[in-house]
Short mmCIF file of C-alpha atoms in Angstrom, two decimals:
data_model
loop_
_atom_site.label_atom_id
_atom_site.label_comp_id
_atom_site.label_asym_id
_atom_site.label_seq_id
_atom_site.Cartn_x
_atom_site.Cartn_y
_atom_site.Cartn_z
CA UNK N 8 15.15 -30.81 14.42
CA UNK N 9 13.04 -28.80 11.98
CA UNK N 10 10.03 -26.74 13.05
CA UNK N 11 7.19 -25.64 10.76
CA UNK N 12 6.20 -21.98 10.58
CA UNK N 13 2.48 -21.80 9.82
CA UNK N 14 0.20 -19.04 8.55
CA UNK N 15 -1.38 -17.37 11.61
CA UNK N 16 -4.86 -15.87 11.92
CA UNK N 17 -5.07 -12.77 9.70
CA UNK N 18 -8.44 -11.45 10.86
CA UNK N 19 -12.03 -12.41 11.54
CA UNK N 20 -13.59 -14.35 8.70
CA UNK N 21 -10.37 -14.75 6.71
CA UNK N 22 -9.80 -18.38 5.76
CA UNK N 23 -6.86 -18.08 3.37
CA UNK N 24 -4.46 -15.73 1.64
CA UNK N 25 -2.32 -15.53 -1.49
CA UNK N 26 1.48 -15.41 -1.25
CA UNK N 27 2.63 -12.14 -2.83
CA UNK N 28 6.33 -12.22 -1.99
CA UNK N 29 8.75 -14.41 -0.06
CA UNK N 30 11.31 -12.42 1.93
CA UNK N 31 13.69 -15.23 2.92
CA UNK N 32 15.64 -18.02 1.23
CA UNK N 33 16.90 -21.45 2.23
CA UNK N 34 19.95 -21.05 4.43
CA UNK N 35 18.92 -17.69 5.87
CA UNK N 36 19.00 -17.31 9.64
CA UNK N 37 15.82 -15.59 10.81
CA UNK N 38 14.68 -14.33 14.18
CA UNK N 39 11.29 -14.58 15.84
CA UNK N 40 9.01 -11.77 14.67
CA UNK N 41 10.92 -11.20 11.42
CA UNK N 42 8.70 -10.83 8.32
CA UNK N 43 9.03 -13.92 6.11
CA UNK N 44 6.26 -13.53 3.50
CA UNK N 45 3.72 -10.97 2.35
CA UNK N 46 0.15 -12.24 2.07
CA UNK N 47 -2.84 -10.80 0.24
CA UNK N 48 -6.25 -11.30 1.82
CA UNK N 49 -9.69 -10.21 0.66
CA UNK N 50 -9.02 -6.52 1.17
CA UNK N 51 -5.50 -6.01 2.47
CA UNK N 52 -1.89 -7.07 2.14
CA UNK N 53 -0.14 -8.01 5.35
CA UNK N 54 3.39 -9.18 6.23
CA UNK N 55 3.57 -12.43 8.16
CA UNK N 56 6.22 -12.67 10.91
CA UNK N 57 8.05 -15.84 11.88
CA UNK N 58 6.73 -17.52 15.03
CA UNK N 59 10.16 -19.00 15.79
CA UNK N 60 13.75 -18.21 14.94
CA UNK N 61 16.40 -20.39 13.37
CA UNK N 62 17.92 -21.40 10.05
CA UNK N 63 15.55 -21.81 7.08
CA UNK N 64 15.87 -25.38 5.82
CA UNK N 65 12.92 -25.60 3.46
CA UNK N 66 10.39 -23.18 1.88
CA UNK N 67 7.04 -24.91 1.39
CA UNK N 68 5.20 -22.25 -0.66
CA UNK N 69 5.70 -20.35 -3.90
CA UNK N 70 4.66 -16.85 -4.86
CA UNK N 71 1.07 -16.92 -6.06
CA UNK N 72 0.06 -19.93 -3.94
CA UNK N 73 -3.16 -19.78 -1.92
CA UNK N 74 -2.52 -20.87 1.67
CA UNK N 75 -5.20 -21.73 4.23
CA UNK N 76 -4.95 -20.37 7.76
CA UNK N 77 -2.67 -22.74 9.66
CA UNK N 78 -0.94 -23.95 6.51
CA UNK N 79 2.82 -24.50 6.57
CA UNK N 80 4.97 -21.75 5.05
CA UNK N 81 8.50 -22.94 5.73
CA UNK N 82 10.65 -25.08 8.00
CA UNK N 83 13.41 -23.81 10.25
CA UNK N 84 16.08 -25.53 12.24
CA UNK N 85 15.81 -24.57 15.89
CA UNK N 86 18.21 -21.94 17.18
CA UNK N 87 19.71 -24.50 19.59
CA UNK N 88 20.55 -26.84 16.72
CA UNK N 89 22.13 -24.06 14.68
CA UNK N 90 24.10 -22.96 17.74
CA UNK N 91 25.56 -26.44 18.17
CA UNK N 92 26.39 -26.54 14.50
CA UNK N 93 28.32 -23.28 14.53
CA UNK N 94 31.32 -24.51 16.59
CA UNK N 95 32.14 -27.05 13.83
CA UNK N 96 33.04 -24.45 11.18
CA UNK N 97 35.03 -22.70 13.92
CA UNK N 98 37.56 -25.57 13.98
CA UNK N 99 38.95 -24.87 10.48
CA UNK N 100 39.60 -21.30 11.55
CA UNK N 101 42.66 -22.13 13.65
CA UNK N 102 44.01 -23.77 10.50
CA UNK N 103 43.85 -20.52 8.59
CA UNK N 104 46.66 -18.89 10.59
CA UNK N 105 48.99 -21.75 9.48
CA UNK N 106 49.24 -20.48 5.89
CA UNK N 107 49.83 -17.06 7.41
CA UNK N 108 52.61 -18.48 9.56
CA UNK N 109 54.23 -20.34 6.64
CA UNK N 110 54.41 -17.27 4.45
CA UNK N 111 56.68 -15.32 6.78
CA UNK N 112 59.16 -18.27 6.73
CA UNK N 113 60.49 -17.37 3.24
CA UNK N 114 61.12 -13.91 4.64
CA UNK N 115 63.51 -15.45 7.21
CA UNK N 116 65.52 -17.25 4.51
CA UNK N 117 66.32 -14.24 2.33
CA UNK N 118 67.67 -12.22 5.30
CA UNK N 119 71.17 -13.80 5.18
CA UNK N 120 71.41 -13.17 1.44
CA UNK N 121 71.32 -9.37 1.15
CA UNK N 122 75.06 -8.90 1.80
CA UNK N 123 76.14 -11.65 -0.62
CA UNK N 124 74.02 -10.83 -3.66
CA UNK N 125 72.36 -7.46 -3.56
CA UNK N 126 71.80 -7.49 -7.33
CA UNK N 127 70.37 -10.95 -7.64
CA UNK N 128 68.37 -10.49 -4.52
CA UNK N 129 66.37 -7.74 -6.18
CA UNK N 130 63.51 -10.22 -5.80
CA UNK N 131 64.14 -9.67 -2.08
CA UNK N 132 61.61 -6.86 -2.12
CA UNK N 133 59.18 -9.58 -3.09
CA UNK N 134 59.91 -11.10 0.30
CA UNK N 135 58.79 -7.90 1.97
CA UNK N 136 55.28 -7.82 0.50
CA UNK N 137 54.61 -11.23 2.07
CA UNK N 138 55.48 -9.53 5.37
CA UNK N 139 52.71 -7.08 4.56
CA UNK N 140 50.39 -9.82 3.37
CA UNK N 141 49.32 -10.99 6.83
CA UNK N 142 47.21 -7.87 7.35
CA UNK N 143 45.36 -8.47 4.04
CA UNK N 144 44.94 -12.11 5.06
CA UNK N 145 43.35 -11.07 8.31
CA UNK N 146 41.20 -8.57 6.41
CA UNK N 147 39.93 -11.22 4.02
CA UNK N 148 39.29 -13.52 6.92
CA UNK N 149 37.30 -10.77 8.58
CA UNK N 150 35.49 -9.95 5.37
CA UNK N 151 34.28 -13.52 4.93
CA UNK N 152 31.95 -13.43 7.92
CA UNK N 153 30.70 -10.03 6.75
CA UNK N 154 29.83 -11.48 3.36
CA UNK N 155 28.13 -14.42 4.98
CA UNK N 156 26.17 -12.12 7.25
CA UNK N 157 25.13 -9.89 4.37
CA UNK N 158 23.68 -12.85 2.52
CA UNK N 159 21.32 -13.50 5.39
CA UNK N 160 20.54 -9.88 6.20
CA UNK N 161 16.91 -8.90 5.60
CA UNK N 162 16.41 -5.87 3.37
CA UNK N 163 15.02 -3.10 5.63
CA UNK N 164 11.89 -2.26 3.64
CA UNK N 165 8.18 -2.60 4.37
CA UNK N 166 5.73 -4.57 2.19
CA UNK N 167 4.47 -1.46 0.39
CA UNK N 168 8.02 -0.39 -0.53
CA UNK N 169 8.85 -3.92 -1.69
CA UNK N 170 5.76 -3.95 -3.86
CA UNK N 171 6.54 -0.51 -5.29
CA UNK N 172 10.14 -1.51 -6.06
CA UNK N 173 8.88 -4.67 -7.73
CA UNK N 174 6.51 -2.67 -9.93
CA UNK N 175 9.18 -0.21 -11.10
CA UNK N 176 11.83 -2.92 -11.52
CA UNK N 177 14.28 -1.82 -8.79
CA UNK N 178 16.47 -4.29 -6.88
CA UNK N 179 16.15 -3.28 -3.23
CA UNK N 180 19.47 -4.90 -2.33
CA UNK N 181 21.15 -2.12 -4.34
CA UNK N 182 19.19 0.72 -2.74
CA UNK N 183 20.76 2.61 0.20
CA UNK N 184 18.16 3.44 2.85
CA UNK N 185 17.83 6.97 4.21
CA UNK N 186 15.19 6.19 6.84
CA UNK N 187 15.61 5.30 10.48
CA UNK N 188 18.16 2.49 10.98
CA UNK N 189 18.83 2.45 7.23
CA UNK N 190 15.23 1.68 6.32
CA UNK N 191 14.45 2.11 2.63
CA UNK N 192 11.77 4.70 1.84
CA UNK N 193 9.70 5.35 -1.26
CA UNK N 194 11.88 8.37 -2.03
CA UNK N 195 14.99 6.14 -1.99
CA UNK N 196 13.45 3.91 -4.66
CA UNK N 197 12.37 6.92 -6.71
CA UNK N 198 15.91 8.30 -6.46
CA UNK N 199 17.26 5.10 -8.03
CA UNK N 200 14.67 5.31 -10.79
CA UNK N 201 15.57 8.94 -11.49
CA UNK N 202 19.29 8.14 -11.54
CA UNK N 203 18.72 5.28 -13.97
CA UNK N 204 16.60 7.52 -16.18
CA UNK N 205 19.24 10.28 -16.17
CA UNK N 206 22.05 7.86 -16.94
CA UNK N 207 20.00 6.38 -19.77
CA UNK N 208 19.48 9.85 -21.26
CA UNK N 209 23.18 10.63 -20.84
CA UNK N 210 24.12 7.37 -22.54
CA UNK N 211 21.83 8.07 -25.47
CA UNK N 212 23.23 11.60 -25.76
CA UNK N 213 26.90 10.55 -25.72
CA UNK N 214 26.29 7.67 -28.10
CA UNK N 215 24.88 9.92 -30.80
CA UNK N 216 28.04 9.54 -32.93
CA UNK N 217 27.09 6.02 -34.00
CA UNK N 218 23.56 5.85 -35.38
CA UNK N 219 23.27 2.13 -34.62
CA UNK N 220 24.52 2.57 -31.07
CA UNK N 221 22.27 5.57 -30.59
CA UNK N 222 19.18 3.67 -31.65
CA UNK N 223 20.15 0.71 -29.47
CA UNK N 224 20.65 2.84 -26.37
CA UNK N 225 17.40 4.65 -27.00
CA UNK N 226 15.36 1.51 -27.50
CA UNK N 227 16.69 -0.38 -24.51
CA UNK N 228 15.63 2.12 -21.81
CA UNK N 229 12.25 2.66 -23.46
CA UNK N 230 11.58 -1.07 -23.61
CA UNK N 231 12.55 -1.53 -19.95
CA UNK N 232 10.45 1.44 -18.85
CA UNK N 233 7.44 0.27 -20.86
CA UNK N 234 7.76 -3.26 -19.51
CA UNK N 235 7.91 -1.97 -15.94
CA UNK N 236 4.85 0.24 -16.36
CA UNK N 237 2.58 -2.32 -18.03
CA UNK N 238 0.77 -4.93 -15.94
CA UNK N 239 0.93 -8.65 -16.49
CA UNK N 240 3.29 -10.96 -18.37
CA UNK N 241 3.90 -10.68 -22.10
CA UNK N 242 2.17 -13.33 -24.20
CA UNK N 243 0.60 -13.78 -27.63
CA UNK N 244 -2.89 -14.77 -28.74
CA UNK N 245 -4.24 -15.48 -32.23
CA UNK N 246 -4.30 -11.80 -33.16
CA UNK N 247 -1.14 -10.34 -31.63
CA UNK N 248 0.77 -9.56 -28.44
CA UNK N 249 -1.10 -9.46 -25.15
CA UNK N 250 -0.31 -9.23 -21.44
CA UNK N 251 -1.70 -11.75 -18.94
CA UNK N 252 -2.09 -11.01 -15.24
CA UNK N 253 -3.27 -13.42 -12.59
CA UNK N 254 -6.40 -12.13 -10.86
CA UNK N 255 -5.43 -11.16 -7.32
CA UNK N 256 -7.43 -12.21 -4.28
CA UNK N 257 -8.41 -8.59 -3.73
CA UNK N 258 -9.67 -8.23 -7.30
CA UNK N 259 -11.62 -11.50 -6.99
CA UNK N 260 -13.23 -10.22 -3.80
CA UNK N 261 -14.16 -6.92 -5.45
CA UNK N 262 -15.64 -8.81 -8.40
CA UNK N 263 -17.68 -11.04 -6.11
CA UNK N 264 -18.91 -8.07 -4.05
CA UNK N 265 -19.91 -6.05 -7.11
CA UNK N 266 -21.75 -9.02 -8.62
CA UNK N 267 -23.61 -9.58 -5.35
CA UNK N 268 -24.64 -5.91 -5.28
CA UNK N 269 -25.72 -5.83 -8.92
CA UNK N 270 -27.70 -9.07 -8.75
CA UNK N 271 -29.45 -8.48 -5.41
CA UNK N 272 -29.91 -4.72 -5.01
CA UNK N 273 -32.63 -2.89 -7.00
CA UNK N 274 -30.63 0.32 -7.21
CA UNK N 275 -31.98 3.82 -7.77
CA UNK N 276 -29.81 6.97 -8.02
CA UNK N 277 -30.76 10.53 -7.11
CA UNK N 278 -28.68 13.41 -8.53
CA UNK N 279 -28.38 16.87 -7.00
CA UNK N 280 -25.97 19.77 -6.40
CA UNK N 281 -24.82 21.52 -3.24
CA UNK N 282 -23.81 25.18 -3.27
CA UNK N 283 -20.51 25.10 -1.34
CA UNK N 284 -19.45 28.69 -2.05
CA UNK N 285 -19.65 29.71 1.61
CA UNK N 286 -18.06 26.43 2.68
CA UNK N 287 -15.15 27.08 0.34
CA UNK N 288 -14.61 30.55 1.84
CA UNK N 289 -14.54 28.96 5.30
CA UNK N 290 -12.11 26.29 4.15
CA UNK N 291 -9.77 28.81 2.52
CA UNK N 292 -9.72 30.96 5.66
CA UNK N 293 -8.89 27.96 7.88
CA UNK N 294 -6.51 25.88 5.77
CA UNK N 295 -3.37 27.71 6.94
CA UNK N 296 -4.22 26.94 10.57
CA UNK N 297 -4.53 23.26 9.67
CA UNK N 298 -1.36 23.35 7.56
CA UNK N 299 0.54 24.62 10.62
CA UNK N 300 -0.39 21.31 12.27
CA UNK N 301 0.66 19.29 9.24
CA UNK N 302 -2.91 18.73 8.01
CA UNK N 303 -4.37 19.45 4.59
CA UNK N 304 -7.92 20.77 4.89
CA UNK N 305 -10.08 19.71 1.94
CA UNK N 306 -13.84 19.63 1.50
CA UNK N 307 -13.93 15.89 2.29
CA UNK N 308 -13.93 16.30 6.12
CA UNK N 309 -16.94 18.63 5.83
CA UNK N 310 -18.71 16.14 3.57
CA UNK N 311 -18.02 13.24 5.96
CA UNK N 312 -19.32 15.27 8.88
CA UNK N 313 -22.42 16.32 6.93
CA UNK N 314 -23.17 12.73 5.91
CA UNK N 315 -22.56 11.36 9.41
CA UNK N 316 -24.87 13.95 10.98
CA UNK N 317 -27.58 13.36 8.36
CA UNK N 318 -27.41 9.61 8.95
CA UNK N 319 -28.39 10.23 12.58
CA UNK N 320 -31.62 11.82 11.39
CA UNK N 321 -32.34 9.22 8.70
CA UNK N 322 -32.00 5.76 10.29
CA UNK N 323 -33.28 3.91 7.22
CA UNK N 324 -30.13 4.96 5.35
CA UNK N 325 -27.96 3.69 8.24
CA UNK N 326 -29.36 0.16 8.22
CA UNK N 327 -28.99 -3.25 6.57
CA UNK N 328 -31.41 -5.92 5.36
CA UNK N 329 -31.07 -9.31 7.03
CA UNK N 330 -32.76 -11.50 4.43
CA UNK N 331 -31.94 -14.75 6.16
CA UNK N 332 -33.90 -13.78 9.27
CA UNK N 333 -36.32 -11.51 7.40
CA UNK N 334 -35.60 -8.42 9.48
CA UNK N 335 -34.19 -4.91 9.24
CA UNK N 336 -31.23 -3.92 11.41
CA UNK N 337 -30.87 -0.23 12.20
CA UNK N 338 -27.38 0.75 13.34
CA UNK N 339 -27.10 3.09 16.33
CA UNK N 340 -23.50 3.85 15.40
CA UNK N 341 -22.32 5.78 12.36
CA UNK N 342 -19.20 4.40 10.67
CA UNK N 343 -18.45 6.12 7.37
CA UNK N 344 -16.32 4.33 4.78
CA UNK N 345 -14.37 6.28 2.18
CA UNK N 346 -13.74 4.45 -1.11
CA UNK N 347 -10.11 4.82 -2.18
CA UNK N 348 -8.78 3.88 -5.60
CA UNK N 349 -5.41 2.09 -5.22
CA UNK N 350 -3.10 0.29 -7.61
CA UNK N 351 -4.39 -2.99 -6.18
CA UNK N 352 -8.09 -2.17 -6.45
CA UNK N 353 -10.85 -0.41 -4.57
CA UNK N 354 -10.34 -0.18 -0.81
CA UNK N 355 -12.88 1.23 1.66
CA UNK N 356 -11.27 2.12 5.01
CA UNK N 357 -13.81 2.98 7.70
CA UNK N 358 -13.93 5.97 10.05
CA UNK N 359 -15.71 4.83 13.21
CA UNK N 360 -18.17 7.08 15.06
CA UNK N 361 -17.75 9.89 12.55
CA UNK N 362 -20.92 11.61 13.81
CA UNK N 363 -19.29 12.24 17.21
CA UNK N 364 -16.16 13.81 15.71
CA UNK N 365 -15.48 17.45 14.94
CA UNK N 366 -13.92 18.74 11.73
CA UNK N 367 -10.36 18.65 13.19
CA UNK N 368 -10.78 15.04 14.33
CA UNK N 369 -12.26 14.01 10.98
CA UNK N 370 -9.39 15.73 9.16
CA UNK N 371 -6.79 13.91 11.25
CA UNK N 372 -8.60 10.60 10.86
CA UNK N 373 -8.82 11.09 7.11
CA UNK N 374 -5.08 11.84 6.91
CA UNK N 375 -4.29 8.69 8.89
CA UNK N 376 -6.54 6.61 6.67
CA UNK N 377 -4.93 8.01 3.52
CA UNK N 378 -1.45 7.34 4.92
CA UNK N 379 -2.30 3.73 5.69
CA UNK N 380 -3.81 3.13 2.26
CA UNK N 381 -0.94 4.76 0.36
CA UNK N 382 1.62 2.88 2.42
CA UNK N 383 -0.26 -0.41 2.24
CA UNK N 384 -0.19 -0.60 6.05
CA UNK N 385 -3.90 -1.03 6.64
CA UNK N 386 -5.34 -4.17 8.16
CA UNK N 387 -8.57 -6.05 7.71
CA UNK N 388 -10.10 -4.42 10.79
CA UNK N 389 -9.63 -1.00 9.15
CA UNK N 390 -12.13 -2.09 6.47
CA UNK N 391 -14.85 -3.57 8.67
CA UNK N 392 -17.96 -2.18 10.33
CA UNK N 393 -18.99 0.48 7.81
CA UNK N 394 -22.61 1.63 7.71
CA UNK N 395 -22.39 4.05 4.75
CA UNK N 396 -19.86 4.70 1.98
CA UNK N 397 -18.64 7.88 0.27
CA UNK N 398 -16.87 7.69 -3.08
CA UNK N 399 -14.94 10.78 -4.17
CA UNK N 400 -14.78 10.95 -7.95
CA UNK N 401 -13.87 14.64 -7.88
CA UNK N 402 -10.18 13.97 -7.20
CA UNK N 403 -9.94 12.29 -10.62
CA UNK N 404 -12.60 14.14 -12.59
CA UNK N 405 -16.22 13.76 -13.58
CA UNK N 406 -19.45 15.03 -12.09
CA UNK N 407 -22.22 12.45 -11.83
CA UNK N 408 -22.26 8.66 -11.75
CA UNK N 409 -24.37 5.72 -10.59
CA UNK N 410 -22.22 4.15 -7.85
CA UNK N 411 -22.72 0.52 -6.85
CA UNK N 412 -24.10 0.05 -3.33
CA UNK N 413 -21.51 -1.51 -1.04
CA UNK N 414 -23.59 -4.41 0.31
CA UNK N 415 -24.76 -5.10 2.97
CA UNK N 416 -25.09 -1.30 3.28
CA UNK N 417 -28.15 0.22 1.64
CA UNK N 418 -26.78 3.47 0.20
CA UNK N 419 -23.65 5.11 -1.18
CA UNK N 420 -22.91 8.76 -2.01
CA UNK N 421 -20.62 9.75 -4.87
CA UNK N 422 -19.24 13.28 -4.98
CA UNK N 423 -18.01 14.74 -8.27
CA UNK N 424 -15.68 17.61 -9.08
CA UNK N 425 -17.02 20.97 -7.92
CA UNK N 426 -17.32 23.65 -10.58
CA UNK N 427 -18.65 27.19 -10.88
CA UNK N 428 -22.09 27.53 -12.42
CA UNK N 429 -24.48 30.46 -12.99
CA UNK N 430 -27.16 30.21 -10.32
CA UNK N 431 -30.38 32.23 -9.97
CA UNK N 432 -30.38 33.60 -6.43
CA UNK N 433 -33.49 34.30 -4.28
CA UNK N 434 -33.41 37.96 -5.35
CA UNK N 435 -33.46 36.83 -9.02
CA UNK N 436 -29.85 37.88 -9.55
CA UNK N 437 -27.52 35.51 -11.34
CA UNK N 438 -24.25 34.72 -9.61
CA UNK N 439 -21.34 32.37 -10.19
CA UNK N 440 -21.56 29.79 -7.42
CA UNK N 441 -19.31 26.82 -6.62
CA UNK N 442 -21.51 23.72 -7.00
CA UNK N 443 -20.68 20.21 -5.78
CA UNK N 444 -22.37 17.40 -7.78
CA UNK N 445 -23.80 14.58 -5.66
CA UNK N 446 -25.08 11.13 -6.72
CA UNK N 447 -26.88 9.02 -4.12
CA UNK N 448 -27.52 5.36 -4.99
CA UNK N 449 -29.73 3.35 -2.64
CA UNK N 450 -31.33 -0.04 -2.20
CA UNK N 451 -34.98 0.43 -3.11
CA UNK N 452 -36.01 -2.62 -1.09
CA UNK N 453 -35.53 -0.58 2.09
CA UNK N 454 -35.02 3.03 1.05
CA UNK N 455 -37.90 4.80 -0.65
CA UNK N 456 -37.40 7.75 -2.98
CA UNK N 457 -38.78 10.24 -0.45
CA UNK N 458 -36.44 8.90 2.28
CA UNK N 459 -33.46 9.21 -0.04
CA UNK N 460 -34.45 12.75 -1.03
CA UNK N 461 -34.81 13.85 2.59
CA UNK N 462 -31.39 12.44 3.46
CA UNK N 463 -29.75 14.13 0.47
CA UNK N 464 -31.47 17.42 1.35
CA UNK N 465 -30.06 17.17 4.88
CA UNK N 466 -26.54 16.63 3.53
CA UNK N 467 -26.91 19.58 1.15
CA UNK N 468 -28.31 21.76 3.95
CA UNK N 469 -25.25 21.14 6.12
CA UNK N 470 -22.85 21.79 3.24
CA UNK N 471 -24.57 25.03 2.25
CA UNK N 472 -24.67 26.32 5.84
CA UNK N 473 -21.30 25.36 7.34
CA UNK N 474 -22.15 27.11 10.63
CA UNK N 475 -24.89 24.50 11.17
CA UNK N 476 -22.36 21.80 10.40
CA UNK N 477 -19.87 23.10 12.95
CA UNK N 478 -22.54 23.33 15.66
CA UNK N 479 -24.29 20.06 14.81
CA UNK N 480 -24.63 17.48 17.59
#
């Protein structure tokens, strides 16, 4: 009797998801809790485990399909049914020893002949290999179950590794895993890519004798590499070649969110600079202590702490507008989101209660957030509950920008790349100071210019006097 495996709840407010990849095939034997598909929701990709175990009899979805919560994914035959079915193939197995038993019989017949015709019985050595053939027969019989088991074995790789391998064109079934229990890591996939690249270069180098062969070997790797690096599927329009890519659910959500922000929020942006020269000296003197604990100390933890503390003193920035009920909601908690640019789009994981955390806790939390985002292991709950967003453009380049407010929040701060500038000091001397560019966009329906300026001044004050930041409550 077949049992349906349905799409479970993926998080609050999520009504459907897109099928990114199917991990199993018809005929595979799966266990309860084993990942069967990878789904993409509004802001995250999540593996979906099987609710029951058994043999897969039918797959009801295709990659790219949109499935509602509770929708059927596949059908499996119950483990009891598959267990009763397994004794049947066991009956032919006793028959397999019969050919093994018949082959030794010719070896009994030639034994009287060696004395009579030693010369003509030179084929007699042929009778001895059949004596040795039973071990190979037993080996092949043993290898058959191994082959059958390998066809149903799940590749030990997480969704992020599967996605990465898919993007670079690597077959995970050919990749040996170096992780725990043979799990495939990102470095294992990169090792295969490097080996393929080196072999391609070696092939092109050795084939230099024939110009035609040399050009062929050169073109083939380049074409494969280019195809793997470009998004979408090759196509042609009226003017030439193009590449078409289906808009992902995450990209559709980002598009909808940005349109809502642009069409509803009267946005204003304030620009300013923070002198972080002293902060940089403090960071440089402390980074080795953090490195000893496996943490990389950047300026971002200081910025998060400065923003979180300033939000406590500027409640209008830490609020939302409830238009439906015509009221303002001021949040008594401070949850800072950090916008992260990923290969699948913009993701904003949230650090809860950042105002109550010290620099070490913020640094650890930031490292955990980055690890989840890079590995694709974040869930929907990691992206919810934010009251303010920070976008770090400095890691890529650029100084100022006009960031889009992440509705329903009312403000967002973009930090650019810090650079040394000549600054006139209070004693009228000119010094080279490390300046951090800041761009604060805010919803002018709630936040006035003076409120925004006071908040930005507080953030700058904490960054320019790191001792205040470390002692802030």
